[in-house]
Short mmCIF file of C-alpha atoms and ligand atoms in Angstrom, two decimals:
data_model
loop_
_atom_site.label_atom_id
_atom_site.label_comp_id
_atom_site.label_asym_id
_atom_site.label_seq_id
_atom_site.Cartn_x
_atom_site.Cartn_y
_atom_site.Cartn_z
CA UNK A 1 168.72 -169.25 -19.25
CA UNK A 2 172.38 -168.23 -20.89
CA UNK A 3 172.58 -164.63 -22.13
CA UNK A 4 171.76 -163.93 -25.95
CA UNK A 5 174.16 -161.73 -28.52
CA UNK A 6 171.42 -160.87 -31.26
CA UNK A 7 174.72 -159.66 -33.39
CA UNK A 8 175.10 -157.72 -36.88
CA UNK A 9 171.55 -156.99 -37.76
CA UNK A 10 170.47 -153.62 -37.53
CA UNK A 11 167.95 -152.04 -35.34
CA UNK A 12 164.91 -150.11 -34.80
CA UNK A 13 164.99 -148.70 -31.60
CA UNK A 14 161.62 -147.32 -31.30
CA UNK A 15 159.73 -144.92 -33.67
CA UNK A 16 161.64 -142.04 -33.37
CA UNK A 17 164.72 -143.20 -33.60
CA UNK A 18 167.33 -143.95 -37.23
CA UNK A 19 167.73 -147.53 -38.33
CA UNK A 20 171.84 -148.02 -36.59
CA UNK A 21 173.81 -151.33 -36.67
CA UNK A 22 173.74 -152.96 -32.94
CA UNK A 23 174.79 -155.82 -30.38
CA UNK A 24 171.45 -156.44 -28.49
CA UNK A 25 172.08 -158.64 -25.01
CA UNK A 26 169.21 -160.01 -23.44
CA UNK A 27 169.48 -161.02 -19.50
CA UNK A 28 166.35 -163.02 -18.79
CA UNK A 29 163.77 -161.20 -20.50
CA UNK A 30 164.55 -158.38 -20.84
CA UNK A 31 167.34 -156.09 -22.98
CA UNK A 32 170.41 -156.08 -20.72
CA UNK A 33 172.67 -153.50 -23.33
CA UNK A 34 172.71 -152.34 -26.87
CA UNK A 35 177.05 -152.61 -28.28
CA UNK A 36 178.26 -151.17 -31.34
CA UNK A 37 179.11 -153.17 -33.64
CA UNK A 38 182.55 -155.49 -32.36
CA UNK A 39 182.87 -154.01 -29.00
CA UNK A 40 181.28 -157.45 -28.08
CA UNK A 41 184.25 -159.01 -28.94
CA UNK A 42 186.16 -157.72 -26.43
CA UNK A 43 184.35 -157.58 -23.50
CA UNK A 44 183.71 -160.90 -21.24
CA UNK A 45 180.05 -161.52 -21.50
CA UNK A 46 180.19 -164.68 -19.86
CA UNK A 47 177.73 -167.52 -21.03
CA UNK A 48 176.00 -166.18 -24.14
CA UNK A 49 174.29 -168.06 -27.21
CA UNK A 50 174.90 -165.66 -29.88
CA UNK A 51 172.64 -165.48 -33.48
CA UNK A 52 174.28 -164.00 -36.41
CA UNK A 53 171.64 -161.72 -37.67
CA UNK A 54 173.83 -160.24 -40.92
CA UNK A 55 171.10 -158.80 -43.13
CA UNK A 56 168.40 -158.51 -40.84
CA UNK A 57 166.53 -155.88 -39.65
CA UNK A 58 165.23 -155.97 -35.66
CA UNK A 59 162.06 -153.94 -34.15
CA UNK A 60 160.05 -154.09 -31.00
CA UNK A 61 157.26 -156.83 -31.12
CA UNK A 62 154.05 -155.56 -32.18
CA UNK A 63 151.56 -155.25 -29.61
CA UNK A 64 147.47 -156.31 -30.43
CA UNK A 65 145.57 -154.06 -28.35
CA UNK A 66 142.13 -155.51 -29.68
CA UNK A 67 141.32 -159.31 -30.42
CA UNK A 68 139.01 -162.23 -30.02
CA UNK A 69 141.75 -165.29 -29.86
CA UNK A 70 139.55 -168.37 -29.60
CA UNK A 71 137.37 -167.07 -33.11
CA UNK A 72 140.02 -168.73 -35.30
CA UNK A 73 137.23 -170.98 -36.01
CA UNK A 74 134.80 -168.72 -37.65
CA UNK A 75 136.94 -166.89 -39.68
CA UNK A 76 135.27 -166.87 -43.51
CA UNK A 77 132.11 -167.27 -42.46
CA UNK A 78 129.64 -164.24 -43.01
CA UNK A 79 131.77 -162.20 -44.83
CA UNK A 80 128.81 -160.37 -46.67
CA UNK A 81 126.70 -158.87 -43.67
CA UNK A 82 125.41 -156.40 -41.93
CA UNK A 83 126.88 -155.95 -37.84
CA UNK A 84 124.07 -157.19 -36.15
CA UNK A 85 122.89 -160.51 -39.29
CA UNK A 86 126.29 -160.92 -38.54
CA UNK A 87 126.19 -161.63 -34.97
CA UNK A 88 122.56 -163.00 -34.36
CA UNK A 89 122.95 -166.11 -36.99
CA UNK A 90 126.47 -166.66 -37.82
CA UNK A 91 128.45 -165.97 -34.50
CA UNK A 92 126.56 -166.41 -31.51
CA UNK A 93 124.69 -169.17 -32.49
CA UNK A 94 128.20 -171.29 -33.74
CA UNK A 95 129.68 -169.27 -30.47
CA UNK A 96 127.15 -171.13 -28.11
CA UNK A 97 128.86 -174.53 -28.82
CA UNK A 98 132.32 -173.59 -27.68
CA UNK A 99 133.45 -175.86 -24.76
CA UNK A 100 136.49 -175.03 -23.28
CA UNK A 101 138.84 -177.86 -24.70
CA UNK A 102 138.14 -176.78 -28.28
CA UNK A 103 138.87 -173.05 -27.06
CA UNK A 104 142.15 -174.03 -26.11
CA UNK A 105 142.52 -175.05 -29.95
CA UNK A 106 141.29 -172.16 -31.48
CA UNK A 107 142.48 -169.06 -29.16
CA UNK A 108 146.04 -171.42 -29.23
CA UNK A 109 146.09 -171.40 -33.88
CA UNK A 110 144.99 -167.64 -33.41
CA UNK A 111 148.51 -167.19 -31.43
CA UNK A 112 150.00 -168.83 -33.51
CA UNK A 113 149.42 -166.85 -36.29
CA UNK A 114 150.00 -163.43 -34.21
CA UNK A 115 153.38 -164.91 -33.40
CA UNK A 116 154.37 -165.56 -36.87
CA UNK A 117 153.66 -162.14 -38.41
CA UNK A 118 155.36 -160.07 -35.23
CA UNK A 119 152.70 -159.88 -32.70
CA UNK A 120 153.97 -160.13 -29.20
CA UNK A 121 152.06 -159.14 -27.25
CA UNK A 122 148.19 -159.10 -27.16
CA UNK A 123 145.04 -157.64 -25.12
CA UNK A 124 141.79 -160.26 -25.78
CA UNK A 125 138.45 -160.73 -24.82
CA UNK A 126 136.19 -163.23 -24.72
CA UNK A 127 134.69 -166.37 -22.78
CA UNK A 128 136.78 -169.43 -21.91
CA UNK A 129 139.64 -167.14 -19.89
CA UNK A 130 141.08 -169.64 -18.41
CA UNK A 131 142.61 -171.60 -21.84
CA UNK A 132 143.35 -167.89 -23.46
CA UNK A 133 146.10 -167.40 -20.17
CA UNK A 134 146.65 -171.44 -20.49
CA UNK A 135 147.67 -171.17 -24.05
CA UNK A 136 149.57 -168.18 -23.55
CA UNK A 137 151.30 -169.42 -20.97
CA UNK A 138 152.21 -172.29 -22.50
CA UNK A 139 153.40 -170.84 -26.22
CA UNK A 140 155.03 -168.07 -23.91
CA UNK A 141 153.73 -165.06 -25.60
CA UNK A 142 152.63 -161.71 -23.57
CA UNK A 143 149.03 -161.84 -22.90
CA UNK A 144 146.44 -159.67 -20.96
CA UNK A 145 143.17 -161.29 -21.19
CA UNK A 146 139.43 -159.99 -19.77
CA UNK A 147 136.30 -162.23 -19.48
CA UNK A 148 133.86 -160.82 -22.14
CA UNK A 149 131.26 -158.90 -19.49
CA UNK A 150 127.70 -158.21 -20.49
CA UNK A 151 124.37 -158.38 -18.79
CA UNK A 152 121.01 -160.65 -19.21
CA UNK A 153 119.88 -162.01 -15.51
CA UNK A 154 121.58 -160.85 -12.37
CA UNK A 155 122.21 -165.30 -12.66
CA UNK A 156 124.73 -164.26 -16.12
CA UNK A 157 125.97 -161.51 -14.99
CA UNK A 158 127.33 -163.21 -11.23
CA UNK A 159 128.34 -166.05 -13.56
CA UNK A 160 130.64 -163.94 -15.69
CA UNK A 161 132.30 -161.88 -12.80
CA UNK A 162 132.87 -165.17 -10.78
CA UNK A 163 134.93 -166.32 -13.84
CA UNK A 164 136.36 -163.82 -14.61
CA UNK A 165 137.48 -162.98 -10.62
CA UNK A 166 138.63 -166.51 -10.98
CA UNK A 167 140.89 -166.60 -13.83
CA UNK A 168 142.47 -163.38 -12.44
CA UNK A 169 143.71 -165.12 -9.21
CA UNK A 170 144.49 -167.97 -11.24
CA UNK A 171 146.70 -167.23 -13.62
CA UNK A 172 147.39 -163.03 -13.49
CA UNK A 173 150.72 -161.96 -13.20
CA UNK A 174 151.93 -165.50 -13.70
CA UNK A 175 155.78 -165.31 -15.63
CA UNK A 176 155.51 -161.13 -15.61
CA UNK A 177 153.58 -162.38 -18.69
CA UNK A 178 149.85 -162.92 -17.83
CA UNK A 179 147.95 -160.45 -17.12
CA UNK A 180 143.93 -160.47 -16.31
CA UNK A 181 141.81 -157.60 -16.39
CA UNK A 182 137.91 -157.14 -16.29
CA UNK A 183 135.65 -156.84 -20.77
CA UNK A 184 132.46 -155.48 -19.47
CA UNK A 185 131.26 -155.91 -22.99
CA UNK A 186 130.15 -152.99 -24.57
CA UNK A 187 127.89 -150.29 -22.90
CA UNK A 188 124.82 -151.17 -24.70
CA UNK A 189 125.39 -154.39 -22.59
CA UNK A 190 125.86 -153.85 -19.29
CA UNK A 191 123.90 -151.01 -17.49
CA UNK A 192 125.09 -148.10 -16.40
CA UNK A 193 124.89 -149.48 -12.56
CA UNK A 194 126.63 -152.23 -13.27
CA UNK A 195 129.11 -151.10 -15.34
CA UNK A 196 130.37 -149.13 -12.01
CA UNK A 197 129.86 -153.09 -10.00
CA UNK A 198 133.09 -153.72 -12.31
CA UNK A 199 134.64 -150.84 -11.71
CA UNK A 200 134.28 -151.49 -8.31
CA UNK A 201 135.56 -154.47 -8.49
CA UNK A 202 139.04 -153.98 -10.55
CA UNK A 203 140.15 -150.85 -8.79
CA UNK A 204 139.70 -154.32 -5.48
CA UNK A 205 141.89 -156.54 -7.75
CA UNK A 206 143.99 -152.95 -8.96
CA UNK A 207 143.77 -153.94 -12.78
CA UNK A 208 142.77 -152.87 -16.30
CA UNK A 209 139.78 -152.60 -18.24
CA UNK A 210 138.93 -153.75 -21.75
CA UNK A 211 135.80 -152.30 -23.42
CA UNK A 212 134.16 -151.69 -26.91
CA UNK A 213 133.32 -148.47 -27.35
CA UNK A 214 130.86 -146.35 -29.86
CA UNK A 215 131.83 -148.98 -33.38
CA UNK A 216 128.89 -148.56 -34.21
CA UNK A 217 126.74 -145.24 -35.38
CA UNK A 218 123.29 -146.94 -33.63
CA UNK A 219 125.38 -146.93 -30.21
CA UNK A 220 125.33 -143.35 -29.72
CA UNK A 221 121.52 -143.56 -29.32
CA UNK A 222 121.74 -146.09 -26.50
CA UNK A 223 124.49 -144.36 -23.99
CA UNK A 224 126.09 -141.46 -23.57
CA UNK A 225 130.12 -141.45 -22.70
CA UNK A 226 129.44 -139.11 -19.64
CA UNK A 227 127.41 -142.01 -17.69
CA UNK A 228 129.69 -144.16 -19.01
CA UNK A 229 132.41 -141.86 -17.47
CA UNK A 230 130.52 -141.79 -14.03
CA UNK A 231 130.51 -144.58 -13.76
CA UNK A 232 134.59 -144.67 -12.54
CA UNK A 233 134.88 -147.30 -14.56
CA UNK A 234 137.68 -144.93 -16.42
CA UNK A 235 139.33 -144.06 -13.25
CA UNK A 236 141.06 -147.80 -14.24
CA UNK A 237 143.16 -148.64 -16.68
CA UNK A 238 141.23 -148.67 -19.81
CA UNK A 239 141.59 -149.96 -23.50
CA UNK A 240 138.47 -149.23 -25.68
CA UNK A 241 138.39 -150.56 -28.15
CA UNK A 242 136.74 -148.58 -31.59
CA UNK A 243 135.58 -145.70 -31.12
CA UNK A 244 134.54 -144.73 -34.45
CA UNK A 245 131.22 -142.92 -33.93
CA UNK A 246 132.94 -140.11 -31.05
CA UNK A 247 132.41 -137.23 -31.36
CA UNK A 248 133.90 -133.60 -29.29
CA UNK A 249 132.06 -134.03 -26.10
CA UNK A 250 133.16 -138.14 -26.55
CA UNK A 251 136.90 -137.94 -26.89
CA UNK A 252 137.27 -134.84 -24.70
CA UNK A 253 136.43 -137.58 -21.81
CA UNK A 254 138.24 -139.90 -23.54
CA UNK A 255 141.21 -137.65 -22.90
CA UNK A 256 140.59 -136.04 -19.75
CA UNK A 257 140.41 -139.41 -18.36
CA UNK A 258 143.51 -140.68 -20.51
CA UNK A 259 141.15 -143.81 -21.37
CA UNK A 260 143.94 -146.00 -24.64
CA UNK A 261 142.43 -146.11 -27.47
CA UNK A 262 142.22 -149.80 -29.66
CA UNK A 263 141.55 -148.45 -33.30
CA UNK A 264 140.64 -151.98 -35.65
CA UNK A 265 140.48 -150.24 -39.01
CA UNK A 266 140.30 -153.31 -40.80
CA UNK A 267 137.14 -154.66 -38.92
CA UNK A 268 135.75 -151.42 -38.42
CA UNK A 269 135.79 -151.02 -42.71
CA UNK A 270 135.02 -154.81 -42.91
CA UNK A 271 132.01 -154.44 -40.97
CA UNK A 272 130.82 -151.17 -42.63
CA UNK A 273 131.45 -148.89 -38.98
CA UNK A 274 133.19 -146.39 -40.79
CA UNK A 275 136.43 -144.69 -39.94
CA UNK A 276 137.19 -143.81 -36.26
CA UNK A 277 138.58 -139.73 -36.71
CA UNK A 278 141.94 -140.96 -35.00
CA UNK A 279 143.84 -137.72 -36.10
CA UNK A 280 141.02 -135.93 -34.12
CA UNK A 281 142.05 -138.02 -31.06
CA UNK A 282 145.72 -137.62 -31.35
CA UNK A 283 145.12 -134.04 -31.64
CA UNK A 284 143.73 -134.08 -27.43
CA UNK A 285 146.81 -136.37 -26.54
CA UNK A 286 144.38 -140.21 -26.64
CA UNK A 287 146.79 -142.14 -26.75
CA UNK A 288 146.16 -144.47 -29.66
CA UNK A 289 147.25 -147.92 -30.06
CA UNK A 290 146.45 -150.93 -32.64
CA UNK A 291 144.06 -154.02 -32.33
CA UNK A 292 143.40 -156.34 -35.63
CA UNK A 293 140.35 -157.48 -33.92
CA UNK A 294 138.83 -161.49 -33.70
CA UNK A 295 139.27 -163.20 -37.14
CA UNK A 296 135.21 -163.78 -37.89
CA UNK A 297 135.16 -159.74 -38.34
CA UNK A 298 139.48 -159.27 -40.11
CA UNK A 299 139.83 -162.27 -40.97
CA UNK A 300 143.23 -161.70 -40.55
CA UNK A 301 145.28 -161.13 -37.63
CA UNK A 302 147.44 -159.14 -39.92
CA UNK A 303 149.13 -156.43 -37.70
CA UNK A 304 151.11 -155.18 -41.49
CA UNK A 305 147.92 -154.62 -42.74
CA UNK A 306 146.36 -152.52 -39.84
CA UNK A 307 149.13 -150.48 -40.42
CA UNK A 308 149.05 -150.12 -43.68
CA UNK A 309 145.15 -150.13 -43.63
CA UNK A 310 144.61 -147.66 -40.73
CA UNK A 311 147.25 -145.39 -41.81
CA UNK A 312 145.90 -144.98 -45.40
CA UNK A 313 142.79 -144.57 -44.12
CA UNK A 314 143.43 -142.08 -42.17
CA UNK A 315 144.88 -139.93 -44.93
CA UNK A 316 142.41 -140.63 -47.01
CA UNK A 317 139.78 -138.96 -43.95
CA UNK A 318 142.61 -135.85 -42.86
CA UNK A 319 144.88 -135.36 -45.87
CA UNK A 320 148.06 -137.36 -46.73
CA UNK A 321 150.63 -135.20 -44.63
CA UNK A 322 148.58 -135.39 -40.80
CA UNK A 323 149.77 -139.29 -40.83
CA UNK A 324 153.46 -140.46 -40.83
CA UNK A 325 155.36 -143.56 -40.82
CA UNK A 326 156.13 -142.82 -36.95
CA UNK A 327 153.03 -142.34 -35.85
CA UNK A 328 151.84 -145.63 -36.99
CA UNK A 329 154.82 -147.06 -35.77
CA UNK A 330 154.01 -145.35 -32.16
CA UNK A 331 150.86 -146.68 -32.12
CA UNK A 332 152.28 -150.29 -33.10
CA UNK A 333 154.92 -150.39 -30.18
CA UNK A 334 155.32 -147.64 -27.29
CA UNK A 335 151.28 -146.95 -27.75
CA UNK A 336 151.02 -150.40 -26.89
CA UNK A 337 153.12 -150.16 -23.61
CA UNK A 338 152.16 -147.20 -22.32
CA UNK A 339 148.60 -148.35 -22.59
CA UNK A 340 149.76 -151.80 -20.22
CA UNK A 341 151.70 -150.00 -18.01
CA UNK A 342 154.75 -152.26 -19.15
CA UNK A 343 158.48 -151.55 -20.27
CA UNK A 344 157.40 -152.96 -24.22
CA UNK A 345 157.46 -151.56 -27.62
CA UNK A 346 161.57 -150.20 -27.32
CA UNK A 347 164.52 -152.04 -27.54
CA UNK A 348 166.64 -150.49 -24.61
CA UNK A 349 167.93 -151.27 -22.05
CA UNK A 350 165.28 -153.08 -18.69
CA UNK A 351 162.90 -152.39 -21.84
CA UNK A 352 161.11 -156.47 -22.04
CA UNK A 353 163.43 -158.84 -24.90
CA UNK A 354 160.39 -158.86 -27.01
CA UNK A 355 161.40 -158.11 -30.72
CA UNK A 356 160.55 -159.55 -34.41
CA UNK A 357 162.62 -159.73 -36.94
CA UNK A 358 162.30 -159.21 -40.60
CA UNK A 359 164.90 -160.42 -43.08
CA UNK A 360 165.91 -158.00 -45.67
CA UNK A 361 166.38 -160.18 -48.09
CA UNK A 362 163.18 -160.04 -50.06
CA UNK A 363 161.25 -157.96 -52.70
CA UNK A 364 159.24 -155.75 -50.00
CA UNK A 365 162.58 -154.13 -48.30
CA UNK A 366 164.42 -152.93 -51.64
CA UNK A 367 165.52 -150.53 -52.23
CA UNK A 368 167.24 -151.49 -48.90
CA UNK A 369 168.05 -147.69 -48.31
CA UNK A 370 168.00 -147.31 -43.87
CA UNK A 371 166.07 -144.21 -44.40
CA UNK A 372 163.45 -146.02 -46.20
CA UNK A 373 163.25 -149.29 -44.07
CA UNK A 374 160.47 -147.32 -41.86
CA UNK A 375 158.58 -147.14 -44.76
CA UNK A 376 158.82 -150.38 -45.84
CA UNK A 377 157.48 -152.08 -42.30
CA UNK A 378 154.59 -149.83 -42.73
CA UNK A 379 153.67 -150.24 -45.92
CA UNK A 380 155.79 -152.28 -48.18
CA UNK A 381 156.30 -155.52 -45.45
CA UNK A 382 154.31 -158.33 -44.97
CA UNK A 383 154.03 -161.29 -42.08
CA UNK A 384 156.60 -163.33 -45.17
CA UNK A 385 159.23 -161.21 -44.22
CA UNK A 386 159.26 -162.02 -39.94
CA UNK A 387 162.39 -164.39 -39.96
CA UNK A 388 161.44 -164.73 -35.92
CA UNK A 389 159.93 -163.29 -32.77
CA UNK A 390 161.18 -163.29 -29.80
CA UNK A 391 159.10 -163.15 -26.25
CA UNK A 392 160.61 -162.34 -22.73
CA UNK A 393 163.77 -163.04 -23.89
CA UNK A 394 162.18 -166.90 -25.71
CA UNK A 395 162.34 -167.08 -29.56
CA UNK A 396 159.11 -168.27 -29.88
CA UNK A 397 159.94 -168.04 -33.59
CA UNK A 398 162.28 -168.39 -35.68
CA UNK A 399 162.87 -169.09 -38.96
CA UNK A 400 159.82 -169.96 -40.54
CA UNK A 401 159.64 -172.89 -37.16
CA UNK A 402 157.36 -172.95 -33.28
CA UNK A 403 159.31 -173.24 -31.06
CA UNK A 404 157.83 -173.45 -28.48
CA UNK A 405 154.72 -175.91 -28.44
CA UNK A 406 153.78 -178.42 -26.28
CA UNK A 407 152.28 -180.84 -29.72
CA UNK A 408 152.94 -181.09 -32.75
CA UNK A 409 152.66 -178.39 -35.36
CA UNK A 410 150.30 -180.89 -37.42
CA UNK A 411 148.04 -182.22 -34.73
CA UNK A 412 146.88 -178.54 -33.49
CA UNK A 413 146.12 -177.97 -36.61
CA UNK A 414 144.24 -181.72 -36.62
CA UNK A 415 141.96 -180.90 -33.29
CA UNK A 416 141.20 -177.96 -34.61
CA UNK A 417 139.81 -179.12 -37.24
CA UNK A 418 138.21 -181.62 -35.51
CA UNK A 419 136.46 -179.07 -33.18
CA UNK A 420 136.02 -176.92 -36.25
CA UNK A 421 133.73 -179.66 -38.17
CA UNK A 422 131.70 -180.52 -34.74
CA UNK A 423 131.14 -176.52 -33.81
CA UNK A 424 129.69 -176.33 -37.59
CA UNK A 425 128.00 -179.94 -37.14
CA UNK A 426 125.85 -179.27 -34.66
CA UNK A 427 124.93 -174.87 -36.24
CA UNK A 428 123.73 -176.97 -39.30
CA UNK A 429 121.62 -179.38 -36.70
CA UNK A 430 120.35 -176.40 -35.22
CA UNK A 431 118.17 -173.37 -35.36
CA UNK A 432 118.48 -169.54 -34.00
CA UNK A 433 115.33 -170.66 -31.56
CA UNK A 434 118.63 -172.32 -29.81
CA UNK A 435 120.05 -169.82 -28.46
CA UNK A 436 120.29 -169.69 -25.20
CA UNK A 437 124.17 -168.42 -24.73
CA UNK A 438 123.02 -164.31 -23.94
CA UNK A 439 127.39 -163.37 -24.11
CA UNK A 440 128.74 -160.57 -26.02
CA UNK A 441 132.13 -160.96 -26.14
CA UNK A 442 132.88 -160.04 -29.94
ZN1 ZN B 501 135.79 -156.55 -30.74
#
């Protein structure tokens, strides 16, 4: 693969830098160098593909630390239900009818949505991990995937663990881009002794953990974080989604175990669960990242919405001076890289070439004063400002087109709709008593 040179654009290296002009030289999947404007013309860079990006702003790719990609089929149903009714009456019965080919296309559609709005890495928990890993591999996005593990019977539990391990063995480390962790769903669906078992297995495979923690008020009565700590689960690199209903003692537990938190503001508000105390957690040095959660509870995978709403909710909770634009951008970029122990989230040499190119020729970026661009990214921009998305040195999306699809986009949408219709037909011909799928993945 020849090198790439991204020329003539403004660049924001990280949340805490200022916007400056650099040319970015990319070799393979990494950033090789940042060159001052004009320097590249005097250097012999060898075989280089040059991209003139005048009028564009290059920023690190967004890192989405909590999603359920297959749930694209469930967008727009059950908008006005409680978590309980939403889950048991609408989601689980439909999930019961998912099949592996459907899962591949459901995940793929979510990934297309993500890359078209600048997400370069996602962290996913669901059934059908093989299909999610395959779709991620095919498309070129960076993915950290776990099998959702919930306990019903020993047989069901063992089957899920087996699937998780099989996907790990097949896909972990593939292309230096796909990583498989373990995904115990939550302490209210997995008993403590089973969490202990997951911790032991995950240590053997030396991989990461994804888990939902204290998403709803109800969960406070169901388990104690000290018990979860005692299972040894937090000895592993862990991303805990939600953490809305954490008190001071819980925050202490998360902090001393260096648990990373995925803040999912839109899902939390839409399901009426509340506002996570992010500022309190930041004050205790907890690493906070952003997640979109799945399409079923969000209903989009629009990272710009997470930044804006996540930010203004914290301002509402703590006051307008407690949550800066830089804080929000750190949570969107390098905090994700820190949680995943990967060189992503900053545009520096030896970091992965995962980046987003924003088109500043739009109302959202006016006035395009350099000192205002960070604010524009967080509070004004939207996915239509995304000109291109690159992962591991490859453009996946450029000027409105997906470049790495194995099939035509229209064909993918057609299959997606066919599968969607099959799920709905089966759902409409069933009653709730038909549910036999006891997985808890969302
Ligand atoms: Zn979730």
